[in-house]
Amino acid sequence: MASPSSFTYCCPPSSSPVWSEPLYSLRPEHARERLQDDSVETVTSIEQAKVEEKIQEVFSSYKFNHLVPRLILQREKHFHYLKRGLRQLTDAYECLDASRPWLCYWILHSLELLDEPIPHGGYTFCGLATLVILKKERSLNLKSLLQWVTSRQMRFEGGFQGRCNKLVDGCYSFWQAGLLPLLHRALHAQGDPALSMSHWMFHQQALQEYILMCCQCPAGGLLDKPGKSRDFYHTCYCLSGLSIAQHFGSGAMLHDVVLGVPENALQPTHPVYNIGPDKVIQATMHFLQKPVPGFEEHEDEATAGPSTD
């Protein structure tokens, strides 16, 4: 099965932060984006066709039930779902006993993106983010990585797959789309003249449509794809990806694209750390005030020898 190629990028009008064009997934020509297996079925192509059929059912149902397209992020339901998770987890989470710190992060970061009060207290993304932190991103072939990640956005579904010949998954809304701001920044530093100054290098509208139409559980929480169950992991990363798709740049370069009603707008997330930008500033200021351990201290400890007490 051939990998989906990258989208043709379109820039929304800068006069309004809310997308006003027809929904990408409801256009008549959108059906042409479905898988073409050239009459050669494989296990992968069969599974892809099944997923596309479920996605098509969602698109068709939405079109039938909404004379005027109006995508809405079910903020209140997602909020209550996340709040319940802070109070008590179901038995289904028993197998994630070792992931308790991650459960806290998934829930709390989702609440932060929803701009709700919270209590006080993908390998490629992690690799690139680490190099960005170390200021070593130039050691990568950025153009090849850009070609790879933009090809992971599924032309029919609008969401991202994790790797070639895999199915769309809501969590990659962040793990893959989150790579694009990092690559944008790195290529901009190299003076790439082809970069847009108003949108990322992926189809932001299509990703928002996939998350809002296909990944929201009616009872609150977000999920992998239609037919899957909601969980805190996918809730966190679907919302994180939605935030990336809504917000381009910062400061004078800020350009927001919010699909659906204005209330769908989420808080921005930091593209490297995936926490609120203000939290990054607070953490940076905190550690800047701390002394940096020197090698001399370790050498002194090594030469001191064992205690005679």
CSV table of C-alpha atoms in Angstrom, one decimal:
chain,number,residue,atom,x,y,z
A,1,MET,CA,0.0,0.0,0.0
A,2,ALA,CA,1.4,3.3,-1.0
A,3,SER,CA,2.0,5.9,1.7
A,4,PRO,CA,-0.3,8.9,1.6
A,5,SER,CA,1.4,11.9,0.2
A,6,SER,CA,1.4,15.3,1.8
A,7,PHE,CA,-1.5,17.7,1.4
A,8,THR,CA,-1.6,20.8,-0.7
A,9,TYR,CA,-1.4,23.5,1.9
A,10,CYS,CA,-4.0,26.2,2.1
A,11,CYS,CA,-3.7,29.3,4.2
A,12,PRO,CA,-6.9,30.5,5.9
A,13,PRO,CA,-7.9,34.2,5.6
A,14,SER,CA,-6.0,36.2,8.2
A,15,SER,CA,-9.0,38.5,8.8
A,16,SER,CA,-10.8,35.9,11.0
A,17,PRO,CA,-9.4,33.3,13.5
A,18,VAL,CA,-12.3,31.0,12.7
A,19,TRP,CA,-12.2,28.8,9.6
A,20,SER,CA,-15.0,29.7,7.2
A,21,GLU,CA,-14.3,27.5,4.2
A,22,PRO,CA,-16.3,24.3,3.5
A,23,LEU,CA,-15.2,21.3,5.4
A,24,TYR,CA,-12.4,19.4,3.7
A,25,SER,CA,-13.9,16.0,4.5
A,26,LEU,CA,-17.4,16.9,3.1
A,27,ARG,CA,-16.3,18.1,-0.3
A,28,PRO,CA,-17.5,15.9,-3.2
A,29,GLU,CA,-14.0,15.3,-4.5
A,30,HIS,CA,-12.9,14.0,-1.0
A,31,ALA,CA,-13.9,10.4,-1.9
A,32,ARG,CA,-11.0,10.3,-4.4
A,33,GLU,CA,-8.7,10.3,-1.4
A,34,ARG,CA,-9.7,6.7,-0.3
A,35,LEU,CA,-7.3,3.9,-0.6
A,36,GLN,CA,-6.5,2.6,-4.1
A,37,ASP,CA,-5.1,-0.9,-3.8
A,38,ASP,CA,-4.8,-1.6,-7.5
A,39,SER,CA,-6.9,-4.8,-7.0
A,40,VAL,CA,-4.1,-6.3,-4.8
A,41,GLU,CA,-5.4,-6.9,-1.3
A,42,THR,CA,-3.0,-7.3,1.6
A,43,VAL,CA,-3.7,-7.5,5.3
A,44,THR,CA,-2.7,-3.9,5.7
A,45,SER,CA,-4.9,-2.7,2.8
A,46,ILE,CA,-7.9,-4.6,4.2
A,47,GLU,CA,-7.5,-3.0,7.6
A,48,GLN,CA,-7.0,0.4,6.1
A,49,ALA,CA,-10.2,0.0,4.0
A,50,LYS,CA,-12.1,-1.0,7.2
A,51,VAL,CA,-10.9,2.1,9.0
A,52,GLU,CA,-11.8,4.3,6.0
A,53,GLU,CA,-15.3,2.8,6.0
A,54,LYS,CA,-15.8,3.7,9.6
A,55,ILE,CA,-14.5,7.2,9.0
A,56,GLN,CA,-16.8,7.6,6.0
A,57,GLU,CA,-19.8,6.6,8.2
A,58,VAL,CA,-18.9,9.4,10.6
A,59,PHE,CA,-18.5,11.9,7.8
A,60,SER,CA,-21.8,10.9,6.1
A,61,SER,CA,-23.7,10.9,9.4
A,62,TYR,CA,-22.4,14.4,10.2
A,63,LYS,CA,-23.4,15.6,6.7
A,64,PHE,CA,-26.8,14.1,7.1
A,65,ASN,CA,-27.5,15.5,10.5
A,66,HIS,CA,-26.0,19.0,10.0
A,67,LEU,CA,-27.4,21.2,7.2
A,68,VAL,CA,-24.9,23.8,8.2
A,69,PRO,CA,-21.5,22.4,9.3
A,70,ARG,CA,-20.8,23.5,12.8
A,71,LEU,CA,-18.1,21.5,14.6
A,72,ILE,CA,-18.1,21.8,18.3
A,73,LEU,CA,-15.5,20.6,20.9
A,74,GLN,CA,-17.4,19.0,23.7
A,75,ARG,CA,-15.4,20.9,26.3
A,76,GLU,CA,-17.7,20.4,29.3
A,77,LYS,CA,-18.0,16.6,28.8
A,78,HIS,CA,-14.2,16.2,28.3
A,79,PHE,CA,-13.7,18.3,31.5
A,80,HIS,CA,-15.9,16.1,33.6
A,81,TYR,CA,-14.4,13.0,32.2
A,82,LEU,CA,-10.9,14.2,33.1
A,83,LYS,CA,-12.0,15.4,36.6
A,84,ARG,CA,-13.5,11.9,37.3
A,85,GLY,CA,-10.1,10.4,36.5
A,86,LEU,CA,-8.4,12.6,39.1
A,87,ARG,CA,-10.8,11.3,41.7
A,88,GLN,CA,-11.0,7.6,40.9
A,89,LEU,CA,-9.8,5.4,38.1
A,90,THR,CA,-11.8,2.3,36.9
A,91,ASP,CA,-10.5,-1.2,37.1
A,92,ALA,CA,-9.6,-1.0,33.5
A,93,TYR,CA,-6.5,1.1,34.4
A,94,GLU,CA,-5.1,-1.5,36.8
A,95,CYS,CA,-2.7,-2.7,34.1
A,96,LEU,CA,-1.2,0.9,34.0
A,97,ASP,CA,-0.2,0.8,37.6
A,98,ALA,CA,3.4,1.7,36.7
A,99,SER,CA,2.2,4.6,34.5
A,100,ARG,CA,0.7,6.6,37.4
A,101,PRO,CA,2.9,9.7,36.7
A,102,TRP,CA,1.9,9.6,33.1
A,103,LEU,CA,-1.8,9.4,34.0
A,104,CYS,CA,-1.4,12.5,36.1
A,105,TYR,CA,0.3,14.3,33.2
A,106,TRP,CA,-2.2,13.2,30.6
A,107,ILE,CA,-5.1,14.4,32.7
A,108,LEU,CA,-3.6,17.6,34.0
A,109,HIS,CA,-2.2,18.7,30.7
A,110,SER,CA,-5.6,18.0,29.0
A,111,LEU,CA,-7.3,20.2,31.6
A,112,GLU,CA,-4.8,23.0,31.0
A,113,LEU,CA,-5.4,22.9,27.3
A,114,LEU,CA,-9.1,23.2,28.0
A,115,ASP,CA,-8.3,26.2,30.1
A,116,GLU,CA,-10.0,24.7,33.1
A,117,PRO,CA,-8.8,25.2,36.7
A,118,ILE,CA,-6.5,22.4,37.8
A,119,PRO,CA,-5.2,21.4,41.2
A,120,HIS,CA,-1.9,23.0,42.2
A,121,GLY,CA,0.6,20.7,43.0
A,122,GLY,CA,6.4,8.9,19.6
A,123,TYR,CA,10.1,8.4,19.5
A,124,THR,CA,10.8,10.8,16.6
A,125,PHE,CA,9.2,13.7,18.4
A,126,CYS,CA,11.2,13.0,21.5
A,127,GLY,CA,14.4,12.7,19.5
A,128,LEU,CA,13.9,15.9,17.7
A,129,ALA,CA,12.7,17.7,20.8
A,130,THR,CA,15.8,16.6,22.6
A,131,LEU,CA,18.1,17.9,19.8
A,132,VAL,CA,16.2,21.2,19.9
A,133,ILE,CA,16.8,21.5,23.6
A,134,LEU,CA,20.5,20.7,23.0
A,135,LYS,CA,20.5,23.1,20.0
A,136,LYS,CA,21.8,20.3,17.8
A,137,GLU,CA,18.8,20.0,15.4
A,138,ARG,CA,21.1,20.9,12.4
A,139,SER,CA,22.7,17.4,12.8
A,140,LEU,CA,19.6,16.0,11.2
A,141,ASN,CA,18.6,15.9,7.6
A,142,LEU,CA,15.7,18.2,8.2
A,143,LYS,CA,14.3,18.1,4.7
A,144,SER,CA,14.1,14.3,4.7
A,145,LEU,CA,12.4,14.3,8.1
A,146,LEU,CA,10.0,17.0,6.9
A,147,GLN,CA,9.1,14.8,3.9
A,148,TRP,CA,8.6,11.8,6.1
A,149,VAL,CA,6.3,13.4,8.7
A,150,THR,CA,4.1,15.3,6.2
A,151,SER,CA,3.6,12.0,4.4
A,152,ARG,CA,2.2,10.5,7.6
A,153,GLN,CA,-0.9,12.7,7.4
A,154,MET,CA,-3.7,10.5,5.9
A,155,ARG,CA,-5.3,12.1,2.9
A,156,PHE,CA,-8.7,10.6,3.5
A,157,GLU,CA,-9.0,10.6,7.3
A,158,GLY,CA,-7.1,13.9,7.9
A,159,GLY,CA,-5.4,12.5,11.0
A,160,PHE,CA,-1.9,11.1,11.3
A,161,GLN,CA,-0.5,7.5,11.2
A,162,GLY,CA,2.5,6.6,13.3
A,163,ARG,CA,4.6,5.1,10.5
A,164,CYS,CA,4.2,3.8,7.0
A,165,ASN,CA,1.4,1.3,6.4
A,166,LYS,CA,-0.1,1.9,9.8
A,167,LEU,CA,-3.6,3.1,10.6
A,168,VAL,CA,-4.6,6.6,11.6
A,169,ASP,CA,-4.5,7.2,15.4
A,170,GLY,CA,-5.6,10.2,17.3
A,171,CYS,CA,-2.6,10.3,19.6
A,172,TYR,CA,-0.3,11.0,16.6
A,173,SER,CA,-2.2,14.3,16.2
A,174,PHE,CA,0.5,15.5,18.5
A,175,TRP,CA,3.4,13.1,18.1
A,176,GLN,CA,3.5,13.8,14.3
A,177,ALA,CA,1.9,17.2,14.0
A,178,GLY,CA,4.0,18.4,16.9
A,179,LEU,CA,7.1,17.8,14.8
A,180,LEU,CA,6.1,20.5,12.3
A,181,PRO,CA,6.6,23.5,14.6
A,182,LEU,CA,10.0,22.2,15.6
A,183,LEU,CA,11.0,21.7,11.9
A,184,HIS,CA,9.5,25.1,11.0
A,185,ARG,CA,11.7,26.8,13.6
A,186,ALA,CA,14.8,24.9,12.5
A,187,LEU,CA,14.3,25.6,8.8
A,188,HIS,CA,13.5,29.2,9.5
A,189,ALA,CA,16.8,29.5,11.4
A,190,GLN,CA,18.5,28.2,8.2
A,191,GLY,CA,16.8,31.0,6.2
A,192,ASP,CA,14.5,28.7,4.1
A,193,PRO,CA,12.6,31.2,1.8
A,194,ALA,CA,9.8,28.7,1.1
A,195,LEU,CA,8.4,28.7,4.6
A,196,SER,CA,5.0,30.2,5.3
A,197,MET,CA,4.7,32.8,7.9
A,198,SER,CA,1.0,32.0,8.7
A,199,HIS,CA,0.6,28.2,8.8
A,200,TRP,CA,2.4,25.0,9.6
A,201,MET,CA,3.5,22.6,6.9
A,202,PHE,CA,0.5,20.2,7.3
A,203,HIS,CA,-3.2,20.4,6.6
A,204,GLN,CA,-4.4,22.1,9.8
A,205,GLN,CA,-8.1,22.1,8.8
A,206,ALA,CA,-8.1,18.3,8.0
A,207,LEU,CA,-6.5,17.4,11.4
A,208,GLN,CA,-9.0,19.5,13.3
A,209,GLU,CA,-11.9,17.9,11.4
A,210,TYR,CA,-10.6,14.4,12.2
A,211,ILE,CA,-10.2,15.2,15.9
A,212,LEU,CA,-13.6,17.0,16.3
A,213,MET,CA,-15.7,14.6,14.2
A,214,CYS,CA,-14.0,11.2,14.7
A,215,CYS,CA,-12.2,11.3,18.1
A,216,GLN,CA,-14.7,12.8,20.5
A,217,CYS,CA,-16.5,10.4,22.8
A,218,PRO,CA,-20.2,11.6,23.3
A,219,ALA,CA,-19.8,11.0,27.0
A,220,GLY,CA,-16.5,13.0,27.2
A,221,GLY,CA,-12.9,12.1,26.5
A,222,LEU,CA,-11.2,11.5,23.2
A,223,LEU,CA,-10.1,8.3,21.4
A,224,ASP,CA,-7.8,6.7,18.9
A,225,LYS,CA,-10.3,6.3,16.0
A,226,PRO,CA,-14.1,5.5,15.6
A,227,GLY,CA,-14.8,2.1,17.2
A,228,LYS,CA,-12.1,2.5,20.0
A,229,SER,CA,-12.6,3.4,23.6
A,230,ARG,CA,-11.8,6.7,25.2
A,231,ASP,CA,-8.8,7.0,27.6
A,232,PHE,CA,-6.7,9.7,29.2
A,233,TYR,CA,-3.7,9.1,27.0
A,234,HIS,CA,-5.6,9.8,23.8
A,235,THR,CA,-7.6,12.6,25.4
A,236,CYS,CA,-4.3,14.4,26.2
A,237,TYR,CA,-2.6,13.9,22.8
A,238,CYS,CA,-5.7,14.6,20.7
A,239,LEU,CA,-6.2,17.9,22.5
A,240,SER,CA,-2.5,18.6,22.3
A,241,GLY,CA,-2.6,18.0,18.5
A,242,LEU,CA,-5.7,20.1,18.2
A,243,SER,CA,-3.9,23.0,20.0
A,244,ILE,CA,-1.0,22.7,17.6
A,245,ALA,CA,-3.4,22.8,14.6
A,246,GLN,CA,-5.1,25.9,16.0
A,247,HIS,CA,-2.1,28.0,16.8
A,248,PHE,CA,0.7,29.1,14.5
A,249,GLY,CA,3.7,31.0,15.9
A,250,SER,CA,3.7,33.4,18.8
A,251,GLY,CA,4.0,37.1,19.6
A,252,ALA,CA,3.8,39.2,16.4
A,253,MET,CA,3.8,36.0,14.3
A,254,LEU,CA,0.8,34.5,16.0
A,255,HIS,CA,-1.9,33.3,13.6
A,256,ASP,CA,-4.8,31.3,15.0
A,257,VAL,CA,-7.0,29.0,12.9
A,258,VAL,CA,-10.0,27.6,14.9
A,259,LEU,CA,-12.3,25.3,13.1
A,260,GLY,CA,-16.0,25.3,14.2
A,261,VAL,CA,-17.3,27.6,16.9
A,262,PRO,CA,-14.9,30.1,18.5
A,263,GLU,CA,-15.4,28.3,21.8
A,264,ASN,CA,-13.4,25.4,20.3
A,265,ALA,CA,-10.2,27.4,20.8
A,266,LEU,CA,-7.7,25.7,23.2
A,267,GLN,CA,-4.8,27.1,25.1
A,268,PRO,CA,-1.5,27.0,23.3
A,269,THR,CA,1.0,24.3,24.2
A,270,HIS,CA,4.8,24.6,24.1
A,271,PRO,CA,6.0,22.7,21.0
A,272,VAL,CA,9.1,21.1,22.7
A,273,TYR,CA,7.8,20.2,26.2
A,274,ASN,CA,4.1,20.0,25.5
A,275,ILE,CA,3.1,21.9,28.6
A,276,GLY,CA,1.8,25.4,28.9
A,277,PRO,CA,4.3,28.1,27.7
A,278,ASP,CA,4.0,29.8,31.0
A,279,LYS,CA,5.0,26.6,32.8
A,280,VAL,CA,8.1,26.4,30.7
A,281,ILE,CA,9.1,29.9,31.7
A,282,GLN,CA,8.5,29.1,35.4
A,283,ALA,CA,10.6,25.9,35.2
A,284,THR,CA,13.4,27.7,33.4
A,285,MET,CA,13.5,30.5,35.9
A,286,HIS,CA,13.5,28.0,38.8
A,287,PHE,CA,16.5,26.0,37.5
A,288,LEU,CA,18.4,29.1,36.4
A,289,GLN,CA,18.5,30.0,40.1
A,290,LYS,CA,20.1,26.6,41.0
A,291,PRO,CA,23.8,26.1,41.0
A,292,VAL,CA,25.2,23.8,38.3
A,293,PRO,CA,27.0,20.9,39.9
A,294,GLY,CA,30.7,21.0,38.9
A,295,PHE,CA,33.0,18.1,38.0
A,296,GLU,CA,35.1,19.1,41.0
A,297,GLU,CA,32.5,17.9,43.4
A,298,HIS,CA,32.4,14.5,41.8
A,299,GLU,CA,36.2,14.2,41.7
A,300,ASP,CA,36.3,15.1,45.4
A,301,GLU,CA,33.8,12.4,46.2
A,302,ALA,CA,35.7,9.9,44.2
A,303,THR,CA,39.1,10.6,45.8
A,304,ALA,CA,37.8,10.8,49.3
A,305,GLY,CA,37.5,7.0,49.5
A,306,PRO,CA,35.2,5.0,51.8
A,307,SER,CA,34.2,6.4,55.1
A,308,THR,CA,36.1,5.0,58.2
A,309,ASP,CA,33.2,5.7,60.5
